[in-house]
Tab-separated table of C-alpha atoms in Angstrom:
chain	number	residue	atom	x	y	z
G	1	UNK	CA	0.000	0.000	0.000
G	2	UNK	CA	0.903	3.793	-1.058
G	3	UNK	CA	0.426	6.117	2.407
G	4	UNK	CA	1.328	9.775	1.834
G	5	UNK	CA	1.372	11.979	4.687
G	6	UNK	CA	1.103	15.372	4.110
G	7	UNK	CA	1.976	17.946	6.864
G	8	UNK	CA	3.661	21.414	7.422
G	9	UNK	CA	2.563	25.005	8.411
G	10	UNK	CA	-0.874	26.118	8.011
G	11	UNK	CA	-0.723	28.154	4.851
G	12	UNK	CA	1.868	26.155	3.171
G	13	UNK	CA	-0.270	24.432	0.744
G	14	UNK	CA	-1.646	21.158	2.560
G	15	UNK	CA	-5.280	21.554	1.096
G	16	UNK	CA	-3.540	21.969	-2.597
G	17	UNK	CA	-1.400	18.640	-2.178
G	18	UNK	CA	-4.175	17.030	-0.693
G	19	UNK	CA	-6.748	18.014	-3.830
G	20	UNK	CA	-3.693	16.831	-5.930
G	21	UNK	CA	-2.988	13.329	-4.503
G	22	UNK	CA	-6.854	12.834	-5.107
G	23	UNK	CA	-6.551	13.449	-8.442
G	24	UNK	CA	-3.935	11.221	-8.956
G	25	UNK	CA	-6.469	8.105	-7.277
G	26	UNK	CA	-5.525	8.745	-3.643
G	27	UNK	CA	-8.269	7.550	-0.603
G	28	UNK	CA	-8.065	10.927	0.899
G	29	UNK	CA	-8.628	12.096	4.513
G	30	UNK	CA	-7.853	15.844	5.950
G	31	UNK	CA	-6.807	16.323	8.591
G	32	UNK	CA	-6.858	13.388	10.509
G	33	UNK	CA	-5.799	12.943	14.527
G	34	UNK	CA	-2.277	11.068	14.047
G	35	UNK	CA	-3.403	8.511	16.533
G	36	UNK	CA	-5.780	7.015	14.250
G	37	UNK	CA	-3.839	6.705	11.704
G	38	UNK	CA	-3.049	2.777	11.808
G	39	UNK	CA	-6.810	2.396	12.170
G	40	UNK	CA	-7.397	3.419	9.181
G	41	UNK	CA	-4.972	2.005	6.916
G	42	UNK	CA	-6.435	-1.026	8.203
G	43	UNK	CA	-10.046	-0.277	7.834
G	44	UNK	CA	-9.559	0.842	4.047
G	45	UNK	CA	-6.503	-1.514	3.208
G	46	UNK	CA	-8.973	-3.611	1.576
G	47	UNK	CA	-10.941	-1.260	-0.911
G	48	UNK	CA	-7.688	0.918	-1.495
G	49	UNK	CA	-3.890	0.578	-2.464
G	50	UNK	CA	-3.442	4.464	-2.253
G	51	UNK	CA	-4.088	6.343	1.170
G	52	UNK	CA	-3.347	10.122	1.466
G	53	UNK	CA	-3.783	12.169	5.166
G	54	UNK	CA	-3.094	15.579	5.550
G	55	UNK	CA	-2.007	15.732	9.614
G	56	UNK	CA	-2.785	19.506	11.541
G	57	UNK	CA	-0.842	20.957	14.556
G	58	UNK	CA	-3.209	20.126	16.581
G	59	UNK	CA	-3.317	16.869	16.203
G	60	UNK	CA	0.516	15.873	16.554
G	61	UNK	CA	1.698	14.362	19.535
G	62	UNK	CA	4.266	16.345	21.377
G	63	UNK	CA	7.518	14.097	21.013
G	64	UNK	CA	9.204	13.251	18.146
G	65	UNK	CA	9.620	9.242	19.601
G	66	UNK	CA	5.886	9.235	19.415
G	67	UNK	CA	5.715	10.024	16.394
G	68	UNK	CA	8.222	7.800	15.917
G	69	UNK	CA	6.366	4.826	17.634
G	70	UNK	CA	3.080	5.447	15.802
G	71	UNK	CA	4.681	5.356	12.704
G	72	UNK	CA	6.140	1.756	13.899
G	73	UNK	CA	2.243	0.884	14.500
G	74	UNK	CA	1.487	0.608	10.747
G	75	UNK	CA	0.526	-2.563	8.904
G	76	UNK	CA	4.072	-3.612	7.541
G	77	UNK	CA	2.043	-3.959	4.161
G	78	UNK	CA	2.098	0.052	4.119
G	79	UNK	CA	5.007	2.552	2.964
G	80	UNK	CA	4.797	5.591	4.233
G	81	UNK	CA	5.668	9.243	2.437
G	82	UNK	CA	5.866	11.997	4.575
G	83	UNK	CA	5.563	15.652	2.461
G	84	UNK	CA	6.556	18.391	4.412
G	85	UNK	CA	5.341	21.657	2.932
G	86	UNK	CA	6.459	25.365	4.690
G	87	UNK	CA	6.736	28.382	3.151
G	88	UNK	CA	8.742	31.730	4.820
G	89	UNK	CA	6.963	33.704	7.568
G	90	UNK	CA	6.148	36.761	5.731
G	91	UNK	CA	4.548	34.623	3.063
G	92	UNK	CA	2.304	32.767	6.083
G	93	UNK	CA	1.206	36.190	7.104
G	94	UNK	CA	0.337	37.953	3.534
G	95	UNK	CA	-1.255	34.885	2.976
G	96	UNK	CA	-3.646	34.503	6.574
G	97	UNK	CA	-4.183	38.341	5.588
G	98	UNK	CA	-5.556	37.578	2.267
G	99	UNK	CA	-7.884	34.727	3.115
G	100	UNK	CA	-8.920	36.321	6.591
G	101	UNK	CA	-8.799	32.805	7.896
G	102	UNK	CA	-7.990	31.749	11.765
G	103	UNK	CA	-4.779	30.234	12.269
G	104	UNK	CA	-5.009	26.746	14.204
G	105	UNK	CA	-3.378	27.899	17.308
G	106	UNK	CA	-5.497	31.523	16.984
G	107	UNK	CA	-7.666	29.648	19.370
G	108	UNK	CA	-4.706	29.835	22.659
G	109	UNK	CA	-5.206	33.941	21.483
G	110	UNK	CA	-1.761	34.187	19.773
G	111	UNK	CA	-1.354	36.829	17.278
G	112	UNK	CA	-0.627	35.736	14.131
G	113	UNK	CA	2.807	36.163	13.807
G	114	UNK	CA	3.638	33.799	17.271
G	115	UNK	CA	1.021	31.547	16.074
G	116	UNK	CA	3.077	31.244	13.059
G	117	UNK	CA	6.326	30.678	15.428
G	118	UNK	CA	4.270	28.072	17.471
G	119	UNK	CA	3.744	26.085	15.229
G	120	UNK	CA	6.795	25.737	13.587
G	121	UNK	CA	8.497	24.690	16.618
G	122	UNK	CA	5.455	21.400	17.619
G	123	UNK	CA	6.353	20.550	14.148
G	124	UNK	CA	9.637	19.924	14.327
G	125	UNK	CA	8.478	16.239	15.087
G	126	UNK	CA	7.991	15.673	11.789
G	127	UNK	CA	11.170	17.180	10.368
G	128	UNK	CA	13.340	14.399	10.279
G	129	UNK	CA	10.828	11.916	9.156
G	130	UNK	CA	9.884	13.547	6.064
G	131	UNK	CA	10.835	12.104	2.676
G	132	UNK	CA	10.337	15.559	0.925
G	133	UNK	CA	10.367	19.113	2.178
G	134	UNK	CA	8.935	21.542	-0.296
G	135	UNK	CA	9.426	25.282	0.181
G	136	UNK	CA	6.112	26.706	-1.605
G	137	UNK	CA	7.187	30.761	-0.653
G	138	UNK	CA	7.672	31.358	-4.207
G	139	UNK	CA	5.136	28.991	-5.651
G	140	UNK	CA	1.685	29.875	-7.437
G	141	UNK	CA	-0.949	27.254	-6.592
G	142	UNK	CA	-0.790	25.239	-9.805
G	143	UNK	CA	3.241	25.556	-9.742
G	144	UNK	CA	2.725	23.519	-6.323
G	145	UNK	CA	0.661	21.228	-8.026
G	146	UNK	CA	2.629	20.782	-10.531
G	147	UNK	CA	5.275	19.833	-8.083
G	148	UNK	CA	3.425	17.556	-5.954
G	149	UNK	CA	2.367	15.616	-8.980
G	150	UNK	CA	6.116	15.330	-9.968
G	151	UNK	CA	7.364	14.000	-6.862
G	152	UNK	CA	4.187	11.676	-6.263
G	153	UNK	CA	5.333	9.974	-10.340
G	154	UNK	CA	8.729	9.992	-10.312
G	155	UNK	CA	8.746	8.536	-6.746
G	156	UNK	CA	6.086	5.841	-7.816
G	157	UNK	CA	7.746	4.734	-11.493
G	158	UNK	CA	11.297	4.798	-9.649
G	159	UNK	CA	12.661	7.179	-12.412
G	160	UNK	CA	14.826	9.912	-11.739
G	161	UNK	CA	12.960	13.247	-13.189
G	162	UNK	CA	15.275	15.989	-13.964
G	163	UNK	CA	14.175	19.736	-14.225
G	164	UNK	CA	15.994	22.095	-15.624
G	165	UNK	CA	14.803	25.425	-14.759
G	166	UNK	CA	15.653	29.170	-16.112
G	167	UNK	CA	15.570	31.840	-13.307
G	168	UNK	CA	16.548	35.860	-12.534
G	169	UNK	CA	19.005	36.029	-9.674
G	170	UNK	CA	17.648	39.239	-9.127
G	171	UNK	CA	14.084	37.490	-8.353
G	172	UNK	CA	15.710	35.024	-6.280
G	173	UNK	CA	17.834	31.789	-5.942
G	174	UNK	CA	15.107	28.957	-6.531
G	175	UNK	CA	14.741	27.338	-3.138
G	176	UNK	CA	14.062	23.783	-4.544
G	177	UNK	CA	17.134	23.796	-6.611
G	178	UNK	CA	19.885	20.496	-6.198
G	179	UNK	CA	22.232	22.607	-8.707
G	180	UNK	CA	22.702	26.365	-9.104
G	181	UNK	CA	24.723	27.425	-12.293
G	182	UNK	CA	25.327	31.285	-12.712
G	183	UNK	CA	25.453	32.210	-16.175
G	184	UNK	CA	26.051	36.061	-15.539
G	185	UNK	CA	29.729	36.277	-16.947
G	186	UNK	CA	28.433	35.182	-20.331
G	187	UNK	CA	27.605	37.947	-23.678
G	188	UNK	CA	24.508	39.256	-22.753
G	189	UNK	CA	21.576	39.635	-25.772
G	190	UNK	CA	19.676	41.915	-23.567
G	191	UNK	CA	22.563	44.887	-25.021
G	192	UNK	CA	21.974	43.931	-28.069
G	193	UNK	CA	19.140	46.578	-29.307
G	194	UNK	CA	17.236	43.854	-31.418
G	195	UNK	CA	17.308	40.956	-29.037
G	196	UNK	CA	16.230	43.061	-26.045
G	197	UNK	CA	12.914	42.312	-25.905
G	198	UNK	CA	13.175	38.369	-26.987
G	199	UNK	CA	14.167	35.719	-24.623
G	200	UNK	CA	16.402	32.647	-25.005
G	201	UNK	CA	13.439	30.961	-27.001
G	202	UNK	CA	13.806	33.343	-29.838
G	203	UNK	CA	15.395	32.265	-33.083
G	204	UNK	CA	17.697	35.594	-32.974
G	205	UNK	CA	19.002	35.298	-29.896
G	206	UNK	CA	19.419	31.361	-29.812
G	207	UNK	CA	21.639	31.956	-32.815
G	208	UNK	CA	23.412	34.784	-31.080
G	209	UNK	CA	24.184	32.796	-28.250
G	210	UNK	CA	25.140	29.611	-29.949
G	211	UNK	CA	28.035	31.773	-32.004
G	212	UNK	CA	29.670	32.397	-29.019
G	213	UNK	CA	32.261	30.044	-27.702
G	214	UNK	CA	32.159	30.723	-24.415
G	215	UNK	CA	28.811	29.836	-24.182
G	216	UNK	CA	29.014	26.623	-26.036
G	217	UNK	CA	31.833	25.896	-23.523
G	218	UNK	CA	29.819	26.647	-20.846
G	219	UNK	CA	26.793	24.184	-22.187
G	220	UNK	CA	28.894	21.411	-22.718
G	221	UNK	CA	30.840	21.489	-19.020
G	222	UNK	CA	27.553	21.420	-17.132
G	223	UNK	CA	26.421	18.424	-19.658
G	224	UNK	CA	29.384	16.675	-18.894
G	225	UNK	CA	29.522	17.020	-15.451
G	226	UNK	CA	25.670	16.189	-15.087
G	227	UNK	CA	26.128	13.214	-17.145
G	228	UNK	CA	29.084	11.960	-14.538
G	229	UNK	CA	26.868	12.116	-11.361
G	230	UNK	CA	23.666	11.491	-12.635
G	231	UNK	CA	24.133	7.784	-12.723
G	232	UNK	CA	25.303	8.156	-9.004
G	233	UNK	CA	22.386	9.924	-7.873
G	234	UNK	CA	19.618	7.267	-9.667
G	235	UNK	CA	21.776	4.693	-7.671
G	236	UNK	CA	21.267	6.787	-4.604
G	237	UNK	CA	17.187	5.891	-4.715
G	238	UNK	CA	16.446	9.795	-5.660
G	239	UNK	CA	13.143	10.453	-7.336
G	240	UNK	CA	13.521	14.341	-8.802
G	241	UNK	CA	16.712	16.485	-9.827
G	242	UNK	CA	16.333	20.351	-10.420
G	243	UNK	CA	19.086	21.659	-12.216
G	244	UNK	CA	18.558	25.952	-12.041
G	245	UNK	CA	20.522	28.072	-14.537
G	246	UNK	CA	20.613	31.769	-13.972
G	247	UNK	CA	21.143	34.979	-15.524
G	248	UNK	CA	20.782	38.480	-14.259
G	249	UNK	CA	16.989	38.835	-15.213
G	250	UNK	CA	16.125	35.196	-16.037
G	251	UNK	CA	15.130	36.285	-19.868
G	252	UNK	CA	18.054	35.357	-22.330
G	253	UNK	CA	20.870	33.610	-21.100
G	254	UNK	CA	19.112	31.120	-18.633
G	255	UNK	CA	16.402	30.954	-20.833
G	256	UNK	CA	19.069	29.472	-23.605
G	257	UNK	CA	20.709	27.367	-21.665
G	258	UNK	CA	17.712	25.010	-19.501
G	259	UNK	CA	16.291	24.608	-23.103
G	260	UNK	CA	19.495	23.600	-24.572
G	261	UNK	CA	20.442	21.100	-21.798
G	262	UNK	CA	16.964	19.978	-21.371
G	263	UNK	CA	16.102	19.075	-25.053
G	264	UNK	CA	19.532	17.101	-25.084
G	265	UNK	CA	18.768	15.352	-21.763
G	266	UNK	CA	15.090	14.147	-23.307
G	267	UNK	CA	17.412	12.764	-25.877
G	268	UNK	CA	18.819	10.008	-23.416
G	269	UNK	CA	16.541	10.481	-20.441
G	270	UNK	CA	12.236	9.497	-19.954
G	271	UNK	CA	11.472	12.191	-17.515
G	272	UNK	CA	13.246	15.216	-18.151
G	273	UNK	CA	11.168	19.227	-17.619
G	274	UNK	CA	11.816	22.229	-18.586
G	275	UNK	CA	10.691	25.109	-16.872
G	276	UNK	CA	11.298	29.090	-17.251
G	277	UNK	CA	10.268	30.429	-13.809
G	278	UNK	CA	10.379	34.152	-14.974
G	279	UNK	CA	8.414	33.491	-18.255
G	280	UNK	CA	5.635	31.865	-16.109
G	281	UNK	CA	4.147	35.411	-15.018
């Protein structure tokens, strides 16, 4: 049996994850009371091979050996997933401000912003059981779907999917990246009058970049050295790879380069993405 926990700070995205995972055929519960967990794996075991349960704060015992033995009182026929999903404070509190929902621990008359705190800190039970901790700060809602559905197939057809993924360093590192490769240093189109306002996907500046041979240097090195340690890291069990290439503004160079690496990766390679964060408005 399939059991995917899904847990984290309220705001992060459990409700998302959970809509996801029952889209993908998962026997879904929210938020469940952890103790009654092996009860129902049990009671459903026989009508379903895929179990999803989003746990709250509130119900999480208080220890992390608890947790520990409760885990231990699962039917050995079950394989537990834990998804832990956070996001950064300010993030929690634009986001309770938006919705004008009640945190979980508004109840013990908190403010927000301790509530937030709180609850970080009882979840820290679940930190070093989880299988994958996903950092939705910077995600839109179907970006997090999108992500949830990648982990939950590659994880479940045991092949390695690589993303490569274009970004701005002046939006941001992406949190979720393996491999950062800065791609600053290289001729920029974006001084180029004509190719200012195309991006990497452009015809123009996809030939402008390809003339130079710094850049074609620069393409082949981080081919070659991702095609020495990828074998090592399918070896190692892992179920995703994101590779994140970035220029200044995340428009030309980046943009160039994930395509490049990605459409030569599908070449050898099942599950390979591309994804151009700043082109995704």
């Amino acid at each position: 049996m399939d059991l995917i926990i899904v847990s984290g700070r309220s705001g992060s995205g459990k409700s998302v994850a959970l809509h996801v995972l029952e889209d993908l055929g998962y026997y879904c519960v929210d938020n469940i009371p952890v103790n009654l967990l092996p009860s129902l794996v049990r009671s459903v075991s026989d009508n379903y091979d895929k179990i999803a349960v989003s746990i709250d704060v509130r119900n999480l015992p208080k220890e992390e050996q608890e947790f520990s033995d409760l885990l231990g009182y699962l039917p050995e026929f079950s394989q537990p997933t834990l998804f832990y999903l956070d996001s950064d404070e300010q993030t929690l509190i634009k986001r309770f401000s938006e919705t004008r929902r009640l945190h979980p621990l508004s109840m013990q008359n908190l403010p927000l912003d301790l509530a937030i705190r709180e609850e970080k800190k009882l979840l820290d039970v679940l930190i070093t059981h989880a299988n994958f901790i996903i950092d939705t700060s910077e995600l839109s809602v179907h970006q997090l779907a999108e992500t949830i559905r990648e982990k939950v197939l590659g994880k479940k057809d045991k092949q390695l999917l690589i993303t490569f993924e274009s970004f701005g360093f002046k939006h941001g590192i992406p949190k979720n990246a393996d491999y950062v490769f800065d791609a600053r240093f290289l001729p920029n189109p974006h001084w180029e009058p004509e190719l200012k306002p195309l991006t990497g996907l452009d015809q123009p500046v996809k030939d402008y970049l390809a003339s130079q041979g710094i850049v074609q240097k620069f393409t082949w090195q981080i081919q070659t050295f991702m095609q020495t340690w990828l074998p090592h890291l399918e070896r190692n069990n892992r179920s995703y790879l994101t590779i994140a290439i970035g220029c200044t503004g995340g428009q030309h160079r980046s943009v160039y380069l994930a395509q490049t690496l990605g459409e030569r990766f599908m070449d050898t390679h099942p599950n390979v993405k591309i994804r151009h964060r700043e082109q995704e408005g």
